Amino acid sequence: MKNVITIIADAIRETKFENNTFIAGGFVRDKIMGKESNDLDIVVSLPDGGIELAKYLYEKGLSSRPVIFQRFGTAQIIIKNFKIEFVMARKESYRNKNRKPDVAHGTINEDIYRRDFTINSLIMNVMNNEVQDITGKGISDIKSKIIRATSPPNIIFEEDPLRMLRAVRFAVQLNFTIDKETMMGIIRNAEMLKHISRERIRDELIKILLSSAPAEGIIIMIDSGIMQYVIPEIVLLKGVQQNKYHDKDVLGHTLQVLQNTHNDIILRLSALLHDISKPQTKTIDAKGIHFYRHEVAGAKRARKILNDLKFPKDTIDKVTKLIKNHMRLKSFGDTLETLSDVAVRRLMFQMQDDLELLLSLIHADNISHAEAYNLPSQILNLKLRVASNIKKINGKKLPVTGRDIMLHFEISEGQNVGKILDKANEIWLKHPSWNKLEILNKIEFEEELWKKKK
């Protein structure tokens, strides 16, 4: 990246761009923090300066052809395989409830104060690497680990309410704290998130969940009122008391499970939503508190939530599959002594490529229970059983197809084929060494036996 900056600096020396070209935002923040960054955003304090500089570098043969966004005064180019965005110093104005700003050329000061947070407001002169802190708070806030709005929070968040989620995201990604005035601005303006597209909200939520402190991110979202406009069902988990297997309410347990997962978005979403229907399925009787089939209800509710947030279908299918199956091993205890090899093989074939994620979710859930019921070795024991069964199966697959069934039983395609195929699969799970004919003969024998009994 230093080489790219040098190329730009050498190219603009003794031109109108010299000392009017600055690196801004995350790159400078990370430099102050002593971190490497490949996120290069350049602001040019000249009218249409971003587009003009991008064109100039292309004409000099130093970059790819610019991709230009005339309305916003921005252009993107690639130098040495690095994507760089150029923009003129600008001021923005927003029409009521319209998230697309009207953009005009502005001074570098106007450009800085329209940015979201002081930690992202630093600029660095391309020519001499001199860092300028125009707000006077950027460097000190980085050193003090504070997220602070560059301008009055009401203005910053009314202009683009997504900045409230960005504040949470930076807080958990960088391990910073949102300052009091900025947090009060989030609380006052949380409702403005109703005007933001679900796709933009989804993208920020993903970044929060994939941070090193996803549980803290969810807590901030709840306490600030943001969550009410992202996943309101999460708020309902607070204060829902559980049975003897838990030492926390549903929200506390959910947050612990979330924090106990590794940073895979399918897994993190599954952890966040795995008990989402407990408030609706809660019952109390003489034996205590129950949440019967909450995993089934939860899978359905999670599908609605993720559809609303415009997640891809494949993501939704995987998450709901994990949630629906997360209780599957609970009754077998830590040692799994009563779990048959048939049940292990059934789990393997039903989950397929999602098995590892399911086991990660179950383990995170297990160790988040009350200490006397947390089953710390259950998943390790299951993995040993899975490895043993993989050896027994030795890469084999069910040797019977729907076509085999139609030919053997002389039936046409229809619902019965699927039912017989399910029987074939169950027989094969019990006898993985059997061939096609042995399985079909077994089905035929059981069918004849059933007819005689009838």
Short mmCIF file of C-alpha atoms in Angstrom, two decimals:
data_model
loop_
_atom_site.label_atom_id
_atom_site.label_comp_id
_atom_site.label_asym_id
_atom_site.label_seq_id
_atom_site.Cartn_x
_atom_site.Cartn_y
_atom_site.Cartn_z
CA MET A 1 0.00 0.00 0.00
CA LYS A 2 2.92 2.40 0.71
CA ASN A 3 4.03 1.83 -2.88
CA VAL A 4 0.58 2.86 -4.16
CA ILE A 5 0.66 6.07 -2.12
CA THR A 6 4.14 6.85 -3.47
CA ILE A 7 2.90 6.31 -7.06
CA ILE A 8 0.08 8.81 -6.50
CA ALA A 9 2.34 11.34 -4.78
CA ASP A 10 4.96 11.18 -7.56
CA ALA A 11 2.26 11.53 -10.23
CA ILE A 12 0.67 14.68 -8.76
CA ARG A 13 3.89 16.51 -7.85
CA GLU A 14 3.86 20.07 -9.29
CA THR A 15 0.24 19.73 -10.43
CA LYS A 16 -2.91 21.37 -9.06
CA PHE A 17 -3.54 18.17 -7.03
CA GLU A 18 -0.37 18.60 -4.95
CA ASN A 19 -1.21 19.39 -1.32
CA ASN A 20 -4.91 19.16 -2.17
CA THR A 21 -4.97 15.36 -2.00
CA PHE A 22 -5.53 13.62 1.31
CA ILE A 23 -6.01 10.07 2.55
CA ALA A 24 -9.04 10.02 4.85
CA GLY A 25 -10.97 7.76 7.18
CA GLY A 26 -10.09 4.25 8.28
CA PHE A 27 -6.59 4.16 6.79
CA VAL A 28 -5.44 7.13 8.88
CA ARG A 29 -7.24 5.87 11.98
CA ASP A 30 -5.53 2.50 11.66
CA LYS A 31 -2.15 4.19 11.09
CA ILE A 32 -2.53 6.08 14.38
CA MET A 33 -3.45 2.78 16.05
CA GLY A 34 -0.34 1.12 14.59
CA LYS A 35 -2.36 -1.21 12.36
CA GLU A 36 -1.98 -2.07 8.68
CA SER A 37 -4.86 -1.09 6.38
CA ASN A 38 -5.63 -1.61 2.70
CA ASP A 39 -8.74 0.57 2.83
CA LEU A 40 -7.66 3.63 0.85
CA ASP A 41 -10.11 6.53 0.49
CA ILE A 42 -8.75 9.76 -0.97
CA VAL A 43 -10.39 13.18 -0.76
CA VAL A 44 -9.36 15.99 -3.12
CA SER A 45 -10.14 19.56 -2.02
CA LEU A 46 -10.92 20.80 -5.54
CA PRO A 47 -14.24 21.01 -7.42
CA ASP A 48 -14.81 17.55 -8.98
CA GLY A 49 -11.31 16.80 -7.69
CA GLY A 50 -11.94 13.12 -7.00
CA ILE A 51 -13.14 12.35 -10.52
CA GLU A 52 -10.50 14.57 -12.14
CA LEU A 53 -7.64 12.94 -10.23
CA ALA A 54 -8.89 9.44 -11.05
CA LYS A 55 -9.03 10.37 -14.75
CA TYR A 56 -5.57 11.95 -14.55
CA LEU A 57 -4.01 8.80 -13.09
CA TYR A 58 -5.68 6.68 -15.76
CA GLU A 59 -4.46 8.96 -18.55
CA LYS A 60 -0.93 8.67 -17.14
CA GLY A 61 -1.23 4.87 -17.44
CA LEU A 62 -1.03 4.32 -13.71
CA SER A 63 -4.48 2.86 -13.02
CA SER A 64 -7.50 1.06 -14.38
CA ARG A 65 -10.23 3.02 -16.15
CA PRO A 66 -12.23 4.94 -13.51
CA VAL A 67 -15.71 3.86 -12.50
CA ILE A 68 -17.43 7.21 -12.01
CA PHE A 69 -20.42 8.14 -9.84
CA GLN A 70 -21.06 11.67 -11.07
CA ARG A 71 -23.89 12.51 -8.65
CA PHE A 72 -21.69 11.89 -5.61
CA GLY A 73 -18.50 13.24 -7.15
CA THR A 74 -16.68 9.94 -6.64
CA ALA A 75 -14.60 7.60 -8.76
CA GLN A 76 -13.02 4.19 -8.21
CA ILE A 77 -9.78 2.97 -9.76
CA ILE A 78 -7.38 0.08 -9.21
CA ILE A 79 -3.62 0.57 -8.79
CA LYS A 80 -1.38 -2.46 -8.20
CA ASN A 81 -4.48 -4.61 -7.43
CA PHE A 82 -5.65 -2.16 -4.74
CA LYS A 83 -9.09 -0.59 -5.14
CA ILE A 84 -9.05 3.12 -4.32
CA GLU A 85 -11.98 5.52 -4.02
CA PHE A 86 -11.51 9.19 -4.86
CA VAL A 87 -13.94 11.90 -3.82
CA MET A 88 -13.98 15.68 -3.87
CA ALA A 89 -14.18 17.51 -0.57
CA ARG A 90 -17.91 17.96 -0.25
CA LYS A 91 -20.81 19.20 1.76
CA GLU A 92 -24.09 17.32 1.81
CA SER A 93 -27.72 18.19 2.43
CA TYR A 94 -30.54 15.74 2.99
CA ARG A 95 -34.15 16.17 2.03
CA ASN A 96 -36.68 15.06 4.64
CA LYS A 97 -36.64 11.27 5.13
CA ASN A 98 -34.46 10.89 2.01
CA ARG A 99 -31.22 9.03 2.69
CA LYS A 100 -29.62 10.06 -0.61
CA PRO A 101 -27.86 13.39 -0.07
CA ASP A 102 -27.57 16.34 -2.41
CA VAL A 103 -23.82 16.77 -2.87
CA ALA A 104 -21.84 19.93 -3.64
CA HIS A 105 -18.17 20.90 -3.50
CA GLY A 106 -17.14 22.05 -0.05
CA THR A 107 -14.07 22.98 1.91
CA ILE A 108 -11.95 20.32 3.57
CA ASN A 109 -13.37 21.48 6.93
CA GLU A 110 -16.95 21.03 5.71
CA ASP A 111 -16.01 17.60 4.44
CA ILE A 112 -14.56 16.58 7.81
CA TYR A 113 -17.53 17.73 9.86
CA ARG A 114 -20.02 15.89 7.66
CA ARG A 115 -18.25 12.60 8.48
CA ASP A 116 -19.61 10.31 11.18
CA PHE A 117 -17.10 10.02 14.03
CA THR A 118 -13.96 11.84 15.10
CA ILE A 119 -11.87 8.66 14.86
CA ASN A 120 -12.72 8.56 11.13
CA SER A 121 -12.19 12.30 10.55
CA LEU A 122 -8.39 12.40 10.32
CA ILE A 123 -6.73 13.18 6.98
CA MET A 124 -3.17 12.61 5.80
CA ASN A 125 -1.44 14.63 3.08
CA VAL A 126 -0.38 12.24 0.31
CA MET A 127 2.77 14.29 -0.37
CA ASN A 128 4.36 14.25 3.09
CA ASN A 129 2.25 11.86 5.24
CA GLU A 130 1.35 14.74 7.57
CA VAL A 131 -1.77 13.89 9.60
CA GLN A 132 -4.30 16.69 10.22
CA ASP A 133 -6.83 16.49 13.06
CA ILE A 134 -9.31 19.19 12.08
CA THR A 135 -11.86 18.39 14.81
CA GLY A 136 -9.09 18.49 17.39
CA LYS A 137 -10.46 15.28 18.92
CA GLY A 138 -9.65 12.52 16.44
CA ILE A 139 -6.23 11.50 17.74
CA SER A 140 -7.13 11.89 21.42
CA ASP A 141 -10.36 9.87 20.92
CA ILE A 142 -8.40 7.07 19.24
CA LYS A 143 -5.94 7.01 22.15
CA SER A 144 -8.80 7.15 24.69
CA LYS A 145 -10.81 4.56 22.74
CA ILE A 146 -13.89 6.74 22.34
CA ILE A 147 -16.54 6.84 19.59
CA ARG A 148 -17.70 10.46 19.30
CA ALA A 149 -19.81 12.18 16.63
CA THR A 150 -17.93 14.85 14.64
CA SER A 151 -20.92 17.23 14.85
CA PRO A 152 -23.98 17.40 17.16
CA PRO A 153 -25.29 13.79 17.24
CA ASN A 154 -28.83 14.80 16.24
CA ILE A 155 -27.47 16.23 12.98
CA ILE A 156 -25.16 13.27 12.30
CA PHE A 157 -27.82 10.61 12.95
CA GLU A 158 -30.70 12.44 11.30
CA GLU A 159 -28.64 12.77 8.13
CA ASP A 160 -27.95 9.04 8.03
CA PRO A 161 -29.47 6.91 10.80
CA LEU A 162 -27.31 3.95 9.78
CA ARG A 163 -24.48 5.77 11.56
CA MET A 164 -26.04 4.63 14.85
CA LEU A 165 -25.38 1.01 13.91
CA ARG A 166 -21.93 1.99 12.66
CA ALA A 167 -21.20 3.43 16.12
CA VAL A 168 -22.02 0.06 17.66
CA ARG A 169 -19.99 -1.74 15.03
CA PHE A 170 -16.86 0.40 15.58
CA ALA A 171 -17.27 0.03 19.34
CA VAL A 172 -17.18 -3.79 19.21
CA GLN A 173 -14.67 -4.06 16.37
CA LEU A 174 -12.15 -1.71 17.99
CA ASN A 175 -13.05 -2.32 21.66
CA PHE A 176 -13.97 1.37 22.03
CA THR A 177 -16.69 3.05 24.13
CA ILE A 178 -19.42 5.29 22.72
CA ASP A 179 -19.25 8.65 24.48
CA LYS A 180 -22.25 9.80 26.55
CA GLU A 181 -23.48 12.60 24.26
CA THR A 182 -23.22 10.40 21.18
CA MET A 183 -25.07 7.57 22.96
CA MET A 184 -27.85 9.97 23.99
CA GLY A 185 -28.11 10.97 20.34
CA ILE A 186 -28.54 7.31 19.39
CA ILE A 187 -31.26 6.84 22.01
CA ARG A 188 -33.10 9.96 20.81
CA ASN A 189 -32.89 8.99 17.13
CA ALA A 190 -33.22 5.18 17.22
CA GLU A 191 -36.64 5.34 15.59
CA MET A 192 -35.06 6.91 12.49
CA LEU A 193 -33.77 3.44 11.55
CA LYS A 194 -37.28 2.82 10.18
CA HIS A 195 -36.22 4.92 7.20
CA ILE A 196 -33.16 2.79 6.41
CA SER A 197 -33.27 -0.14 3.98
CA ARG A 198 -33.23 -3.57 5.57
CA GLU A 199 -30.25 -4.50 3.38
CA ARG A 200 -28.08 -1.72 4.86
CA ILE A 201 -29.14 -2.67 8.39
CA ARG A 202 -28.38 -6.33 7.63
CA ASP A 203 -24.86 -5.52 6.46
CA GLU A 204 -24.03 -3.62 9.66
CA LEU A 205 -25.57 -6.38 11.80
CA ILE A 206 -23.32 -8.92 10.08
CA LYS A 207 -20.23 -6.86 10.92
CA ILE A 208 -21.33 -6.55 14.55
CA LEU A 209 -21.95 -10.29 14.81
CA LEU A 210 -18.59 -11.13 13.23
CA SER A 211 -16.67 -8.91 15.64
CA SER A 212 -14.76 -10.26 18.63
CA ALA A 213 -17.50 -9.00 20.98
CA PRO A 214 -20.85 -9.84 19.34
CA ALA A 215 -22.68 -10.17 22.68
CA GLU A 216 -21.57 -6.68 23.71
CA GLY A 217 -22.85 -5.37 20.38
CA ILE A 218 -26.28 -6.88 21.01
CA ILE A 219 -26.36 -5.42 24.55
CA ILE A 220 -25.58 -1.92 23.20
CA MET A 221 -28.28 -2.31 20.55
CA ILE A 222 -30.86 -3.30 23.19
CA ASP A 223 -29.88 -0.64 25.74
CA SER A 224 -29.83 2.14 23.13
CA GLY A 225 -33.20 1.19 21.61
CA ILE A 226 -31.71 0.25 18.24
CA MET A 227 -32.66 -3.43 18.49
CA GLN A 228 -36.35 -2.54 18.52
CA TYR A 229 -35.91 -1.52 14.86
CA VAL A 230 -33.59 -4.38 13.84
CA ILE A 231 -34.84 -7.61 15.49
CA PRO A 232 -37.53 -6.62 18.03
CA GLU A 233 -38.00 -10.27 19.04
CA ILE A 234 -34.57 -10.16 20.73
CA VAL A 235 -35.81 -7.52 23.17
CA LEU A 236 -38.59 -9.89 24.29
CA LEU A 237 -36.01 -12.41 25.56
CA LYS A 238 -35.01 -10.12 28.41
CA GLY A 239 -36.40 -11.21 31.76
CA VAL A 240 -37.81 -14.54 30.55
CA GLN A 241 -36.90 -16.89 33.39
CA GLN A 242 -35.90 -20.48 32.66
CA ASN A 243 -35.84 -23.90 34.34
CA LYS A 244 -33.22 -25.63 36.49
CA TYR A 245 -30.98 -26.29 33.49
CA HIS A 246 -30.19 -22.57 33.27
CA ASP A 247 -28.72 -19.94 35.57
CA LYS A 248 -29.63 -16.98 33.32
CA ASP A 249 -32.75 -15.63 31.67
CA VAL A 250 -33.24 -16.34 27.96
CA LEU A 251 -31.42 -13.19 26.85
CA GLY A 252 -28.44 -13.79 29.16
CA HIS A 253 -28.18 -17.39 27.95
CA THR A 254 -28.48 -16.32 24.30
CA LEU A 255 -25.69 -13.78 24.68
CA GLN A 256 -23.42 -16.36 26.31
CA VAL A 257 -24.07 -18.86 23.50
CA LEU A 258 -23.36 -16.13 20.93
CA GLN A 259 -20.06 -15.23 22.59
CA ASN A 260 -19.10 -18.93 22.78
CA THR A 261 -19.25 -19.38 18.98
CA HIS A 262 -16.50 -18.73 16.45
CA ASN A 263 -16.97 -15.96 13.89
CA ASP A 264 -18.97 -17.69 11.18
CA ILE A 265 -22.08 -15.73 10.20
CA ILE A 266 -24.28 -18.85 9.88
CA LEU A 267 -23.23 -19.96 13.35
CA ARG A 268 -23.53 -16.50 14.92
CA LEU A 269 -27.02 -15.95 13.48
CA SER A 270 -28.06 -19.42 14.67
CA ALA A 271 -26.75 -18.67 18.17
CA LEU A 272 -28.52 -15.31 18.28
CA LEU A 273 -31.86 -16.80 17.22
CA HIS A 274 -31.71 -20.36 18.59
CA ASP A 275 -34.09 -19.64 21.50
CA ILE A 276 -36.03 -16.83 19.83
CA SER A 277 -39.41 -18.53 20.41
CA LYS A 278 -38.96 -19.38 24.08
CA PRO A 279 -41.20 -16.51 25.27
CA GLN A 280 -44.06 -17.83 23.12
CA THR A 281 -43.58 -21.53 24.01
CA LYS A 282 -43.05 -21.12 27.74
CA THR A 283 -45.36 -23.20 29.97
CA ILE A 284 -45.37 -23.82 33.72
CA ASP A 285 -46.77 -26.85 35.55
CA ALA A 286 -46.12 -28.80 38.75
CA LYS A 287 -42.83 -30.09 37.30
CA GLY A 288 -41.52 -26.63 36.51
CA ILE A 289 -40.88 -24.45 33.46
CA HIS A 290 -40.96 -25.95 29.95
CA PHE A 291 -40.33 -24.72 26.40
CA TYR A 292 -41.80 -27.61 24.40
CA ARG A 293 -40.75 -27.65 20.72
CA HIS A 294 -39.29 -24.18 20.97
CA GLU A 295 -36.69 -25.24 18.42
CA VAL A 296 -39.37 -25.92 15.80
CA ALA A 297 -41.21 -22.67 16.49
CA GLY A 298 -37.85 -20.88 16.63
CA ALA A 299 -36.81 -22.12 13.19
CA LYS A 300 -40.04 -20.72 11.71
CA ARG A 301 -39.67 -17.40 13.48
CA ALA A 302 -36.00 -17.13 12.50
CA ARG A 303 -36.96 -17.65 8.85
CA LYS A 304 -39.35 -14.67 9.03
CA ILE A 305 -36.75 -12.49 10.77
CA LEU A 306 -33.99 -13.31 8.27
CA ASN A 307 -36.33 -12.89 5.30
CA ASP A 308 -37.28 -9.45 6.62
CA LEU A 309 -33.57 -8.55 6.81
CA LYS A 310 -33.09 -9.74 3.21
CA PHE A 311 -30.56 -12.47 3.98
CA PRO A 312 -29.83 -14.87 1.08
CA LYS A 313 -32.02 -17.97 0.89
CA ASP A 314 -29.07 -20.32 1.40
CA THR A 315 -28.13 -18.53 4.63
CA ILE A 316 -31.72 -18.66 5.87
CA ASP A 317 -32.05 -22.36 5.07
CA LYS A 318 -28.83 -23.23 6.92
CA VAL A 319 -29.64 -21.12 9.99
CA THR A 320 -33.16 -22.51 10.35
CA LYS A 321 -31.83 -26.04 9.89
CA LEU A 322 -29.35 -25.55 12.74
CA ILE A 323 -31.96 -24.00 15.03
CA LYS A 324 -34.45 -26.79 14.36
CA ASN A 325 -31.85 -29.43 15.29
CA HIS A 326 -30.03 -27.76 18.20
CA MET A 327 -31.94 -29.77 20.86
CA ARG A 328 -31.31 -33.09 19.16
CA LEU A 329 -28.71 -34.44 21.60
CA LYS A 330 -29.89 -32.92 24.89
CA SER A 331 -31.54 -36.09 26.25
CA PHE A 332 -28.47 -38.30 25.69
CA GLY A 333 -26.23 -36.74 28.34
CA ASP A 334 -22.51 -36.04 28.30
CA THR A 335 -21.34 -39.56 27.43
CA LEU A 336 -24.01 -40.37 24.79
CA GLU A 337 -24.14 -43.97 26.03
CA THR A 338 -27.79 -44.37 25.00
CA LEU A 339 -27.28 -42.86 21.54
CA SER A 340 -27.22 -45.66 18.95
CA ASP A 341 -24.91 -45.80 15.95
CA VAL A 342 -28.02 -45.71 13.77
CA ALA A 343 -28.96 -42.37 15.33
CA VAL A 344 -25.42 -41.08 14.80
CA ARG A 345 -25.51 -42.08 11.13
CA ARG A 346 -28.97 -40.57 10.73
CA LEU A 347 -27.69 -37.28 12.11
CA MET A 348 -24.69 -37.39 9.78
CA PHE A 349 -26.76 -37.96 6.67
CA GLN A 350 -29.49 -35.51 7.53
CA MET A 351 -27.09 -32.68 8.33
CA GLN A 352 -24.50 -33.46 5.63
CA ASP A 353 -22.13 -30.46 5.21
CA ASP A 354 -23.86 -28.57 8.02
CA LEU A 355 -22.97 -31.15 10.69
CA GLU A 356 -19.85 -29.34 11.93
CA LEU A 357 -21.75 -26.07 12.35
CA LEU A 358 -24.55 -27.85 14.22
CA LEU A 359 -22.06 -29.47 16.59
CA SER A 360 -20.45 -26.06 17.20
CA LEU A 361 -23.84 -24.56 18.00
CA ILE A 362 -24.79 -27.42 20.33
CA HIS A 363 -21.47 -27.19 22.17
CA ALA A 364 -21.81 -23.41 22.61
CA ASP A 365 -25.34 -23.99 23.89
CA ASN A 366 -24.28 -26.84 26.21
CA ILE A 367 -21.50 -24.94 27.96
CA SER A 368 -23.82 -21.96 28.46
CA HIS A 369 -26.18 -23.95 30.71
CA ALA A 370 -26.01 -24.11 34.50
CA GLU A 371 -22.80 -25.83 35.59
CA ALA A 372 -24.53 -29.05 36.71
CA TYR A 373 -26.13 -29.47 33.26
CA ASN A 374 -23.59 -28.05 30.81
CA LEU A 375 -22.46 -31.31 29.10
CA PRO A 376 -18.90 -30.10 28.38
CA SER A 377 -17.72 -33.34 26.69
CA GLN A 378 -20.83 -34.28 24.75
CA ILE A 379 -19.71 -32.95 21.37
CA LEU A 380 -16.18 -34.32 21.73
CA ASN A 381 -17.71 -37.75 22.41
CA LEU A 382 -20.03 -37.38 19.44
CA LYS A 383 -17.16 -36.48 17.11
CA LEU A 384 -15.42 -39.70 18.14
CA ARG A 385 -18.61 -41.61 17.32
CA VAL A 386 -18.92 -39.83 13.98
CA ALA A 387 -15.32 -40.71 13.10
CA SER A 388 -15.99 -44.36 13.99
CA ASN A 389 -19.10 -44.45 11.81
CA ILE A 390 -17.33 -42.81 8.90
CA LYS A 391 -14.94 -45.79 8.95
CA LYS A 392 -17.87 -48.24 8.98
CA ILE A 393 -19.57 -46.50 6.06
CA ASN A 394 -16.25 -46.00 4.23
CA GLY A 395 -17.62 -43.35 1.87
CA LYS A 396 -20.65 -45.36 0.81
CA LYS A 397 -23.98 -43.80 -0.06
CA LEU A 398 -27.49 -45.18 -0.08
CA PRO A 399 -27.37 -47.68 -3.00
CA VAL A 400 -31.11 -47.37 -3.76
CA THR A 401 -32.63 -44.67 -5.99
CA GLY A 402 -36.20 -43.68 -6.74
CA ARG A 403 -35.88 -45.33 -10.14
CA ASP A 404 -34.74 -48.60 -8.48
CA ILE A 405 -37.89 -48.54 -6.35
CA MET A 406 -40.20 -47.89 -9.33
CA LEU A 407 -38.67 -50.77 -11.29
CA HIS A 408 -38.59 -53.23 -8.38
CA PHE A 409 -42.13 -52.59 -7.17
CA GLU A 410 -43.53 -51.78 -10.62
CA ILE A 411 -45.02 -48.46 -9.53
CA SER A 412 -45.09 -45.04 -11.18
CA GLU A 413 -43.53 -41.87 -9.85
CA GLY A 414 -45.45 -40.41 -6.91
CA GLN A 415 -45.71 -40.03 -3.17
CA ASN A 416 -45.25 -43.74 -2.44
CA VAL A 417 -41.79 -43.68 -4.03
CA GLY A 418 -40.64 -41.10 -1.50
CA LYS A 419 -42.06 -43.09 1.42
CA ILE A 420 -40.37 -46.30 0.25
CA LEU A 421 -37.11 -44.39 -0.29
CA ASP A 422 -37.29 -43.20 3.33
CA LYS A 423 -37.69 -46.84 4.43
CA ALA A 424 -34.71 -47.80 2.31
CA ASN A 425 -32.64 -45.12 3.96
CA GLU A 426 -33.61 -46.30 7.46
CA ILE A 427 -32.71 -49.90 6.61
CA TRP A 428 -29.38 -48.83 5.15
CA LEU A 429 -28.57 -46.75 8.25
CA LYS A 430 -28.96 -49.94 10.30
CA HIS A 431 -27.09 -52.08 7.75
CA PRO A 432 -24.64 -49.84 5.84
CA SER A 433 -22.91 -52.86 4.30
CA TRP A 434 -26.08 -54.07 2.52
CA ASN A 435 -26.41 -53.74 -1.24
CA LYS A 436 -29.36 -52.56 -3.30
CA LEU A 437 -31.05 -55.97 -3.63
CA GLU A 438 -30.76 -56.77 0.08
CA ILE A 439 -32.40 -53.47 0.98
CA LEU A 440 -35.23 -53.85 -1.57
CA ASN A 441 -35.88 -57.43 -0.46
CA LYS A 442 -36.05 -56.29 3.15
CA ILE A 443 -38.64 -53.63 2.23
CA GLU A 444 -40.64 -56.19 0.28
CA PHE A 445 -40.56 -58.65 3.19
CA GLU A 446 -41.72 -55.99 5.66
CA GLU A 447 -44.50 -54.93 3.29
CA GLU A 448 -45.76 -58.51 2.98
CA LEU A 449 -45.56 -58.99 6.74
CA TRP A 450 -47.56 -55.80 7.31
CA LYS A 451 -50.25 -56.94 4.84
CA LYS A 452 -50.60 -60.29 6.61
CA LYS A 453 -50.99 -58.61 10.00
CA LYS A 454 -53.59 -56.28 8.53
#
